[in-house]
Coordinates of C-alpha atoms and ligand atoms in Angstrom, one line a residue:
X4 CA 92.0 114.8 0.2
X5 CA 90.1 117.6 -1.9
X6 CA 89.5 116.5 -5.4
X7 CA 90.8 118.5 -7.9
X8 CA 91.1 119.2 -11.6
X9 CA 89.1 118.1 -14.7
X10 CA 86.2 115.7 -13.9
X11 CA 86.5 112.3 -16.2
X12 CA 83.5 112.6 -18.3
X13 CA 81.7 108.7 -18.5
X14 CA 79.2 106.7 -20.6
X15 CA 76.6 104.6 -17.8
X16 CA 76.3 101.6 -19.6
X17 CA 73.2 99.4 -19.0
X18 CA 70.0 101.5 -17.6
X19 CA 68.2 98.4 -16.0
X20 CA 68.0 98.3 -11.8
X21 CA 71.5 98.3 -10.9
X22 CA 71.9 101.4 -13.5
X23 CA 68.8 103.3 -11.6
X24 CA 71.3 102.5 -7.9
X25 CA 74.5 103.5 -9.7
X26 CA 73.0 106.6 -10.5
X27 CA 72.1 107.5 -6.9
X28 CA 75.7 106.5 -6.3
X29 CA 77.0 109.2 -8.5
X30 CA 74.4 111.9 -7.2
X31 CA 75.7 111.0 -3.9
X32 CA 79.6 111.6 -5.6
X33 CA 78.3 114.8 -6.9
X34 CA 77.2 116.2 -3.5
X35 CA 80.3 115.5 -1.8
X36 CA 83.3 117.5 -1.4
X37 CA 85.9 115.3 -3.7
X38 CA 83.7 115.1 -6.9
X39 CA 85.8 113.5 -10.0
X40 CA 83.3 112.4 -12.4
X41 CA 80.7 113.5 -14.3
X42 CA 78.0 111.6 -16.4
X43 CA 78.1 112.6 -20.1
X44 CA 75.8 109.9 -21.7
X45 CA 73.8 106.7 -20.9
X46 CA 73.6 103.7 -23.1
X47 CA 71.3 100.7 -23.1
X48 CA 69.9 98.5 -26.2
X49 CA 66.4 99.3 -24.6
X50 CA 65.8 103.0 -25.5
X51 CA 63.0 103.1 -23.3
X52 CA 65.4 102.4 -20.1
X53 CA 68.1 104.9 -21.6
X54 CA 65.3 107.6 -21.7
X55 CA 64.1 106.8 -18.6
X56 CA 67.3 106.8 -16.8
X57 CA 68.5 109.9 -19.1
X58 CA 65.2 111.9 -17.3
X59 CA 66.3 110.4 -13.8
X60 CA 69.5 111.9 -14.4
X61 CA 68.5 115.3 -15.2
X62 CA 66.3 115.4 -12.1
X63 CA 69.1 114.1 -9.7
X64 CA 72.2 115.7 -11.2
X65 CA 70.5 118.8 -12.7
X66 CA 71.8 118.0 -16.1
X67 CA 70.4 115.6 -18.9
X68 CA 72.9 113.1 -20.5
X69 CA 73.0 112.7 -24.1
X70 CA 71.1 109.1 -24.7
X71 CA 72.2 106.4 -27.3
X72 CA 70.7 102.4 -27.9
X73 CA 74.8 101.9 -29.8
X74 CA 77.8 102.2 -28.4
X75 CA 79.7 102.5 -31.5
X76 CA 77.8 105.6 -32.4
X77 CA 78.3 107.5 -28.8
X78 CA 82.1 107.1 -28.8
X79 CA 82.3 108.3 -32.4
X80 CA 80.0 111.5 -31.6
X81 CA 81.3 112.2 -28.1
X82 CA 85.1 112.0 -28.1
X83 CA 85.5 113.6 -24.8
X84 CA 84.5 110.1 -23.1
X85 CA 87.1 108.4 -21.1
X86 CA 85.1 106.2 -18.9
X87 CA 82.0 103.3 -19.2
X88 CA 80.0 102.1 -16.2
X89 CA 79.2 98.7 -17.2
X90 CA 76.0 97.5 -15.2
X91 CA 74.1 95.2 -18.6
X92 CA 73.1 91.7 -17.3
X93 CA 76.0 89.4 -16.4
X94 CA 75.7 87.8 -19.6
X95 CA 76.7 90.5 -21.6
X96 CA 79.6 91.8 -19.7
X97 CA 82.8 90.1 -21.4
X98 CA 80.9 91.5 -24.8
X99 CA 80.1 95.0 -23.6
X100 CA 83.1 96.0 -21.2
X101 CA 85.6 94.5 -23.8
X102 CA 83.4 97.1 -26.6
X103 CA 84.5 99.6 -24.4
X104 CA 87.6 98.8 -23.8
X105 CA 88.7 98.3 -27.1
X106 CA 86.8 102.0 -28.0
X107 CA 89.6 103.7 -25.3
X108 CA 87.4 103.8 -22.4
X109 CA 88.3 102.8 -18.7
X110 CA 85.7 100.8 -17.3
X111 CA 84.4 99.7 -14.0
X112 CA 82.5 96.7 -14.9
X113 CA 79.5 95.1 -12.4
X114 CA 80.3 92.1 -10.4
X115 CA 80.4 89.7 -11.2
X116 CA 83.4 90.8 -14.1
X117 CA 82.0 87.9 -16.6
X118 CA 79.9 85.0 -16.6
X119 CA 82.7 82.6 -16.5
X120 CA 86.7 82.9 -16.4
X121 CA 87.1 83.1 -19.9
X122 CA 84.7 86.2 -20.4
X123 CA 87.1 87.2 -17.4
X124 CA 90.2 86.9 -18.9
X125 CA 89.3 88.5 -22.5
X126 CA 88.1 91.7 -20.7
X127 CA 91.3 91.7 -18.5
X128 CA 93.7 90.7 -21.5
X129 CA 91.9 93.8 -23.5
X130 CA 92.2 96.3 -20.5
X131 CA 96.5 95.4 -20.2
X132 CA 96.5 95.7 -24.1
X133 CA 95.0 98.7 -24.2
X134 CA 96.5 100.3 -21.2
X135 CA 93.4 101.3 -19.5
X136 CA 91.7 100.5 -16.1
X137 CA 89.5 97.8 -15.9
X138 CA 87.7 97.9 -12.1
X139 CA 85.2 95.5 -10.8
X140 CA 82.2 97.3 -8.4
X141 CA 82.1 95.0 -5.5
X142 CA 80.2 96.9 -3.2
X143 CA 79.9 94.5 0.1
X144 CA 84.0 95.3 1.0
X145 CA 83.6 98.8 0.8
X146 CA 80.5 98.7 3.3
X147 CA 82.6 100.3 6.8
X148 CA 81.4 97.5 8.7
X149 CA 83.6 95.2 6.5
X150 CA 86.6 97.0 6.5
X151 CA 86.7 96.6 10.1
X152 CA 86.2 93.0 10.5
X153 CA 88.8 92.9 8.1
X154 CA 91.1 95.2 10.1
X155 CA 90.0 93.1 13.2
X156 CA 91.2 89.8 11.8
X157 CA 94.4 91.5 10.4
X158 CA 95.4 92.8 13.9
X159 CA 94.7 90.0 16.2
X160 CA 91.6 90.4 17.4
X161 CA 90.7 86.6 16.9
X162 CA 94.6 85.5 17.0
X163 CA 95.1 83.2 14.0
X164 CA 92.2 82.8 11.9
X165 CA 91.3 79.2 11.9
X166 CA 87.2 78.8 10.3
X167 CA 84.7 80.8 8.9
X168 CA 80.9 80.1 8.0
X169 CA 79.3 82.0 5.3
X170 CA 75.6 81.0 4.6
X171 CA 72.9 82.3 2.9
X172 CA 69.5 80.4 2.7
X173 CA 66.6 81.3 1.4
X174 CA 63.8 82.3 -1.7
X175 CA 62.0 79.2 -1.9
X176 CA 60.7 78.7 -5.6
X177 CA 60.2 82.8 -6.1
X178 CA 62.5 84.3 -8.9
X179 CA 65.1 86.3 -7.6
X180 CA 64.3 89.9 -9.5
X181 CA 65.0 89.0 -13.2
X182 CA 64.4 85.5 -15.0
X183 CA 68.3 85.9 -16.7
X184 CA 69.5 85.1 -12.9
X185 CA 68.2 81.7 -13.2
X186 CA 70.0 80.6 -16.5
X187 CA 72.9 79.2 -16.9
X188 CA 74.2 81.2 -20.2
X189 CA 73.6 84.4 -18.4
X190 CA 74.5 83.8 -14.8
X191 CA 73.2 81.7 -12.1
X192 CA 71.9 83.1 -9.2
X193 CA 74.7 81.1 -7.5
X194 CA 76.8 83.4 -9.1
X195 CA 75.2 86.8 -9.4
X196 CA 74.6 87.0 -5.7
X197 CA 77.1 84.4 -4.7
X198 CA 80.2 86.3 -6.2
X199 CA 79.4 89.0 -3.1
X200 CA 80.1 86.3 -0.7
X201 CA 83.3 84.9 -2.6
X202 CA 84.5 88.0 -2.5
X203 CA 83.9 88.3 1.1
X204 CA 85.8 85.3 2.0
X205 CA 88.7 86.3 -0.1
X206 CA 88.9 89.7 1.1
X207 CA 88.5 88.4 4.9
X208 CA 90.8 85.4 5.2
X209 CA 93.2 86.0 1.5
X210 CA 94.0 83.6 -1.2
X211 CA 92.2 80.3 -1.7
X212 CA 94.4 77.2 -2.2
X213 CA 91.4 74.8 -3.1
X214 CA 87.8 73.9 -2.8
X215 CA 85.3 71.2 -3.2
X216 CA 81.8 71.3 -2.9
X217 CA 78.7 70.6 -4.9
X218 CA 75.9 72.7 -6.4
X219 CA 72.1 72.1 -7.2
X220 CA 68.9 73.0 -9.1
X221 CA 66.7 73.0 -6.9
X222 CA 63.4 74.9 -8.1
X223 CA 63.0 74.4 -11.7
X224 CA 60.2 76.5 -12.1
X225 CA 60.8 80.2 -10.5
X226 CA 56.9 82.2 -10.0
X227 CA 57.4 85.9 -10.5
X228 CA 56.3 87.3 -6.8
X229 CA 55.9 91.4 -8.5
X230 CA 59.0 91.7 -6.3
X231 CA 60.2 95.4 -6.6
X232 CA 63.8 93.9 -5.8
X233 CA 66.5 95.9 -3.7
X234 CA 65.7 99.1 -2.8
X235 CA 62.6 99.1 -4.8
X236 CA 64.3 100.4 -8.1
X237 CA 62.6 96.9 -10.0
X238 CA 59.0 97.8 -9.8
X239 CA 58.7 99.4 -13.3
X240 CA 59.7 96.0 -14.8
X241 CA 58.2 93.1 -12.5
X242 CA 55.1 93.8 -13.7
X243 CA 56.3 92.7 -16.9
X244 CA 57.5 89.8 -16.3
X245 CA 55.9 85.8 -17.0
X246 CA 54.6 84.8 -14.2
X247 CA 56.7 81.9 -14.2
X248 CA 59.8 80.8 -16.2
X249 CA 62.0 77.5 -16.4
X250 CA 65.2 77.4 -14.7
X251 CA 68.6 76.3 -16.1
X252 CA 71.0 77.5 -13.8
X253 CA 72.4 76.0 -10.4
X254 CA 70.1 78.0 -7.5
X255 CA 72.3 76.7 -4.6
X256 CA 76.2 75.4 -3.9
X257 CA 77.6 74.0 -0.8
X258 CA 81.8 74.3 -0.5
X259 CA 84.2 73.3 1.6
X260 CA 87.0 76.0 1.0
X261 CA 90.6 75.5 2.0
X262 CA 92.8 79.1 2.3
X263 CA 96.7 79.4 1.8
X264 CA 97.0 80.6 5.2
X265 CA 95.6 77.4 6.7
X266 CA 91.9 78.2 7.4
X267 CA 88.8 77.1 6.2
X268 CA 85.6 78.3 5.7
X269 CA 82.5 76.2 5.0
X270 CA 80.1 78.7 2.5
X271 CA 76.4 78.0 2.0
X272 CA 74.7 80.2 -1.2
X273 CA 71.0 78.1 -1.0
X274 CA 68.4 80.8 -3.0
X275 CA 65.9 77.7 -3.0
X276 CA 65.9 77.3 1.0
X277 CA 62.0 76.9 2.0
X278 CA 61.4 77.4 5.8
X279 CA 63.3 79.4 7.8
X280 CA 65.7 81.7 6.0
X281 CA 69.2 82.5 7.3
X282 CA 71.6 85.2 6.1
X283 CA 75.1 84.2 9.0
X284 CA 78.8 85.3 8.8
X285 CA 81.1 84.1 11.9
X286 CA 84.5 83.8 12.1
X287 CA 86.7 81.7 14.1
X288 CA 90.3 82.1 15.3
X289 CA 92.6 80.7 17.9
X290 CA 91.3 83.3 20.6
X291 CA 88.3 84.5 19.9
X292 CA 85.2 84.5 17.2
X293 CA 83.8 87.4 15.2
X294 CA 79.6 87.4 14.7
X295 CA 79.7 89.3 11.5
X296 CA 76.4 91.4 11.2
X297 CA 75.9 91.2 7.1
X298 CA 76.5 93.7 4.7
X299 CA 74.7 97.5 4.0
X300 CA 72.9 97.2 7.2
X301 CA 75.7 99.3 9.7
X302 CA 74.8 96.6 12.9
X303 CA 77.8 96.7 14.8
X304 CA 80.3 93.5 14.5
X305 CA 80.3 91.4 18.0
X306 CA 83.9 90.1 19.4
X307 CA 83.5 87.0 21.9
X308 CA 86.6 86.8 23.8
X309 CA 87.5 83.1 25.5
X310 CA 87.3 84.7 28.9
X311 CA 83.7 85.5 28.0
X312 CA 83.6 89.0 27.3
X313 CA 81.3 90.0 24.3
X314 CA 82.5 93.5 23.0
X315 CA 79.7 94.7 20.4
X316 CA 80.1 98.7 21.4
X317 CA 82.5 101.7 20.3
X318 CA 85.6 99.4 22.1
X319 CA 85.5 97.0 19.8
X320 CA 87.9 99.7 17.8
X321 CA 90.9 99.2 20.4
X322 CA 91.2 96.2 18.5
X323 CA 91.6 97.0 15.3
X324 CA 94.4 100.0 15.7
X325 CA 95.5 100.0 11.9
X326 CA 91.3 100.6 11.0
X327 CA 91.1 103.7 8.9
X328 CA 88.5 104.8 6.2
X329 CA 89.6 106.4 3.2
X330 CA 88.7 110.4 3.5
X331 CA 85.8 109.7 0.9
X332 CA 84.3 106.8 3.2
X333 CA 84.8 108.8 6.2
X334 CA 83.2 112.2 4.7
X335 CA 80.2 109.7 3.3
X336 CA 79.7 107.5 6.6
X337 CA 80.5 110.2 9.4
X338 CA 84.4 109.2 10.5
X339 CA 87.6 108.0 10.1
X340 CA 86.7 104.9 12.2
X341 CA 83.0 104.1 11.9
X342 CA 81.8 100.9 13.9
X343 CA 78.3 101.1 13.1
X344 CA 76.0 103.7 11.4
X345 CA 71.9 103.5 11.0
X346 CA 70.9 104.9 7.4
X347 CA 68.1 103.3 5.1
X348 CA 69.7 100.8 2.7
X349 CA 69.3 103.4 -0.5
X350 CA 71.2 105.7 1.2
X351 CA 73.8 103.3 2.2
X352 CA 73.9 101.9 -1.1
X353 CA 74.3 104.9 -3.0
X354 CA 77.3 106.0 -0.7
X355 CA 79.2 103.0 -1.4
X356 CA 78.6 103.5 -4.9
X357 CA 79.8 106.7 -5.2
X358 CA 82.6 105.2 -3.7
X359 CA 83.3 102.6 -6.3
X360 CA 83.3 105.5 -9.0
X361 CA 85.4 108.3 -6.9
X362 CA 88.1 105.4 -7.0
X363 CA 87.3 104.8 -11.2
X364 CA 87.5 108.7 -11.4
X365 CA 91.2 108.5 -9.4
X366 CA 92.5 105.5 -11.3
X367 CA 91.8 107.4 -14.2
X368 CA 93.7 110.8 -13.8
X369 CA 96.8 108.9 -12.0
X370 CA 97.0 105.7 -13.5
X371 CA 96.4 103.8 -10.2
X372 CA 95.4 100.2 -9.8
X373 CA 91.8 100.4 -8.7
X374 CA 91.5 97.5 -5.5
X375 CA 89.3 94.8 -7.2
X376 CA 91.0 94.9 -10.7
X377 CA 90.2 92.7 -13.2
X378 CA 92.4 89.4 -11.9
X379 CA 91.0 90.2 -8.3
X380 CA 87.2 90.0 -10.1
X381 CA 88.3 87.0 -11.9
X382 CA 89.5 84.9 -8.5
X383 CA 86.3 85.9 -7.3
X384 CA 84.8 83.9 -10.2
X385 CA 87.3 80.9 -9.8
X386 CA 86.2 80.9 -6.2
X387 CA 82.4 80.6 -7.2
X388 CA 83.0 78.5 -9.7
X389 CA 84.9 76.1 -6.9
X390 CA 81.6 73.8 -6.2
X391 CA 80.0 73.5 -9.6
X392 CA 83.7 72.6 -11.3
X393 CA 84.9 70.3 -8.4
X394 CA 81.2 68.9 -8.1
X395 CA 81.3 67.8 -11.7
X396 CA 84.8 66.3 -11.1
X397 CA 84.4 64.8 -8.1
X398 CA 87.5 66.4 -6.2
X399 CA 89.2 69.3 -4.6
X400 CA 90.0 71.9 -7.6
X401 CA 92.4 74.8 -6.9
X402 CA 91.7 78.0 -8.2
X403 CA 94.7 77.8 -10.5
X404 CA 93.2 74.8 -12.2
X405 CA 90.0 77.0 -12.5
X406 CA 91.6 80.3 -13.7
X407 CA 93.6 78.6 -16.1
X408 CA 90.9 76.6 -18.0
X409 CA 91.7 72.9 -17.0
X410 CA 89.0 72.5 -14.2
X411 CA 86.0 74.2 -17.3
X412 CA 83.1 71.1 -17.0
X413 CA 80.7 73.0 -15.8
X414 CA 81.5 76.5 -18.1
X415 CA 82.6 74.8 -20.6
X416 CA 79.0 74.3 -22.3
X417 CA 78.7 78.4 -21.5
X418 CA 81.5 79.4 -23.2
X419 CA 80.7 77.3 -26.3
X420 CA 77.7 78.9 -26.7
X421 CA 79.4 82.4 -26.0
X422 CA 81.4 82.0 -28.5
X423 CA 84.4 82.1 -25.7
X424 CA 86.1 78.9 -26.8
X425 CA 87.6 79.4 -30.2
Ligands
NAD9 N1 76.5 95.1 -6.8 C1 75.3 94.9 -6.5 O1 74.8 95.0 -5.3 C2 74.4 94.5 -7.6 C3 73.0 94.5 -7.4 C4 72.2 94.2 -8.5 C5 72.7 94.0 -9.8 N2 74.1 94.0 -9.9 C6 74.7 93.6 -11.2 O2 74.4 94.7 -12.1 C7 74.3 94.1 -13.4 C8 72.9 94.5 -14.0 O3 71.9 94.0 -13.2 P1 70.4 94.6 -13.3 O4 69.7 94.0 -12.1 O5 70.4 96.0 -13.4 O6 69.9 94.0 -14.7 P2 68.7 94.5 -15.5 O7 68.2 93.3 -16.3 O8 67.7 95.2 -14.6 O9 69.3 95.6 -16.5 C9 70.2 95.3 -17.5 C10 70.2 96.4 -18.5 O10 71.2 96.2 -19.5 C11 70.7 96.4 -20.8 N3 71.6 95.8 -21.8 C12 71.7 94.4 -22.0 N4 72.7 94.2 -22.9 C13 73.1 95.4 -23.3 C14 74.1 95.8 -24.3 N5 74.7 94.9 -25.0 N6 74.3 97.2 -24.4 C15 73.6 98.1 -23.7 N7 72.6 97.7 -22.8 C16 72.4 96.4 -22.6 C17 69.3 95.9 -20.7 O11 68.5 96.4 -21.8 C18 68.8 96.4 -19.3 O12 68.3 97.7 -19.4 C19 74.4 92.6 -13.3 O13 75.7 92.2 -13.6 C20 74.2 92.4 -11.8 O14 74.9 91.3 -11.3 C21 74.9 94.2 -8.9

């Protein structure tokens, strides 16, 4: 599928560390054959990040884009926009991707789509009002490796999906990159980095029918480690940072997840786990268990059959016949059918990125749905939000209750101060 026509010309909103990765993301868009964006402008409130990301730009896409600290201003002097890459904190995402919306721009929006479902559901209720495309970048489905364990689970290959475990444990009392992930008005770290995993179990084993669990606060006081953060793209800002800061938001949740289809899935996200760390994804059906391998790391996936067979090499592909990558993935990642692939993490980052905006670009000129909209973001949210609403209640929630408002205890006190709850 050769990309053709104009290119949608966009505004990169937010030049902090997930700005810097987008950007490699759209370098890598730019040196492959389908091409369908092009960055016009960068934004951010912090003119010294806008510059800095401006000059990154020029170097890595051999043009400089024009830099402004006000979005009102750049959509008034640069009509031709019709897109915004929203990657500002969490906190300000229901406030900066609904400003864009509202100015006529299509926006892919960083996960997770708000800090809770009411941010959510302003920024999707703006997007159907004003027609446009509202996409949420969650980057760990479109890693190959996760396509196929979801093709692998859709054909068979475990028979009926019956239980999976998700955990994550680990970080101690360090802060996890910036002190905003560790308050509660601006996104937990539950969240931030949980939201990956939600999303994970939703895409894996479908719609959630309820959850319970419980969540903590474990460290209260997070010490600033000079941690360059993923990839390394931090380091011009650690330095910066108190050395240590007071937490208010949940560091760990522990859930108990029932889906509509019948399974369940027990999900650990504990950032304050001292000792030995673990990062584990299996799955369990009625004839057979996937070992997951994680996310951005290209490790193939290992299928234990009951009569003992472990298949963890390039067979593992007979089954999962309906496995396919779209011709962007497959250009970016070496194949139509990739069941593992050894890159550094930058450079698998930025190709999934580029993926995330070569679908933006697409929904754009067509009018397509983009695959995690903005009500597919928002369940992701609900699911999160699962153990801290159901914790405070003390019973199973479903995500209905959540989505609609009437499970709120825990967000309620965040959207108040948002200015969500009117
Ligand atoms: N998908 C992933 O793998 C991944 C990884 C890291 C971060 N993220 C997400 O990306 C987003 C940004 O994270 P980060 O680590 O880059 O944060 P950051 O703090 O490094 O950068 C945020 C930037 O946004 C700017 N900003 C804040 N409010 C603004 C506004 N109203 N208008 C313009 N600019 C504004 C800040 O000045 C800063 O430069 C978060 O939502 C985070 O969850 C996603």
């Amino acid at each position: 599928m050769a990309t053709t026509g104009e290119r949608v010309q966009y505004a990169a909103v937010g030049c902090g560390g997930m700005g810097r990765r987008h950007l490699r993301g759209m370098a890598r868009l730019y040196s492959s054959s389908m091409c369908n964006m092009e960055l016009a402008a960068v934004c951010d409130l912090n003119a010294d990040n806008a510059n800095f990301l401006a000059d990154e730009a020029a170097t890595l896409l051999g043009a400089r884009p024009r830099v402004y600290a006000d979005l009102e201003a750049m959509v008034r002097e640069m009509p031709q926009l019709r897109a915004a890459d929203v990657t500002t904190d969490t906190g300000s995402h229901h406030t900066v991707a609904t400003a864009c919306l509202e100015a006529g721009l299509h926006v892919l929006c960083e996960k997770p789509l708000a800090v809770t479902i009411r941010g959510c559901t302003l920024a999707i209720e703006t997007a159907r009002r004003k027609g446009l495309t509202l996409s949420v970048a969650e980057n760990f489905r479109r890693d190959p490796i996760n396509r196929l364990v979801r093709a692998l689970i859709a054909d068979g290959a475990i028979g009926a999906p019956r239980l999976m475990l998700e955990t994550t444990i680990g970080g101690g009392d360090r802060l996890f990159i910036t002190p905003w992930r560790h308050m509660k008005h601006t996104g937990t770290i539950t969240l931030d980095e949980g939201v990956h995993h939600a999303d994970i179990l939703r895409y894996y084993l479908g719609e959630v029918r309820s959850v319970y669990g419980e969540t903590r606060l474990h460290e209260q006081v997070r010490r600033n480690t000079g941690s360059a953060g993923p990839g390394g793209f931090y380091a011009r800002w650690s330095a910066t940072l108190p050395d240590t800061i007071e937490a208010t938001g949940e560091d760990a949740l522990y859930a108990h997840i029932t889906f509509a289809n019948g399974a369940v899935a027990h999900w650990i996200n504990d950032h304050a786990g001292h000792g030995q760390g673990q990062s584990a994804r299996h799955v369990y059906g009625s004839q057979g268990s996937l070992e997951c391998p994680g996310d951005r790391n290209g490790r193939p996936i290992k299928l234990h059959l009951d009569d003992g067979t472990t298949i963890d090499d390039e067979r593992i592909l007979e089954h999962a016949p309906s496995y396919r990558l779209s011709p962007l993935a497959a250009e970016l990642f070496g194949g139509q059918r990739v069941w593992t692939y050894r890159l550094e993490f930058n450079d698998t980052d930025s190709r999934i990125l580029a993926l995330e905006y070569h679908e933006l670009g697409e929904c754009v000129r067509s009018g397509a749905d983009p695959e995690v909209s903005g009500e597919e973001g928002r369940a992701d949210v609900a699911l999160n939000y699962g153990p801290f609403e159901a914790g405070r209640l003390g019973r199973p929630v479903t995500l209905e209750e959540i989505i609609s408002g009437a499970a709120d205890r825990y967000q309620r006190e965040v959207d108040q101060r948002l200015g969500l709850l009117s």
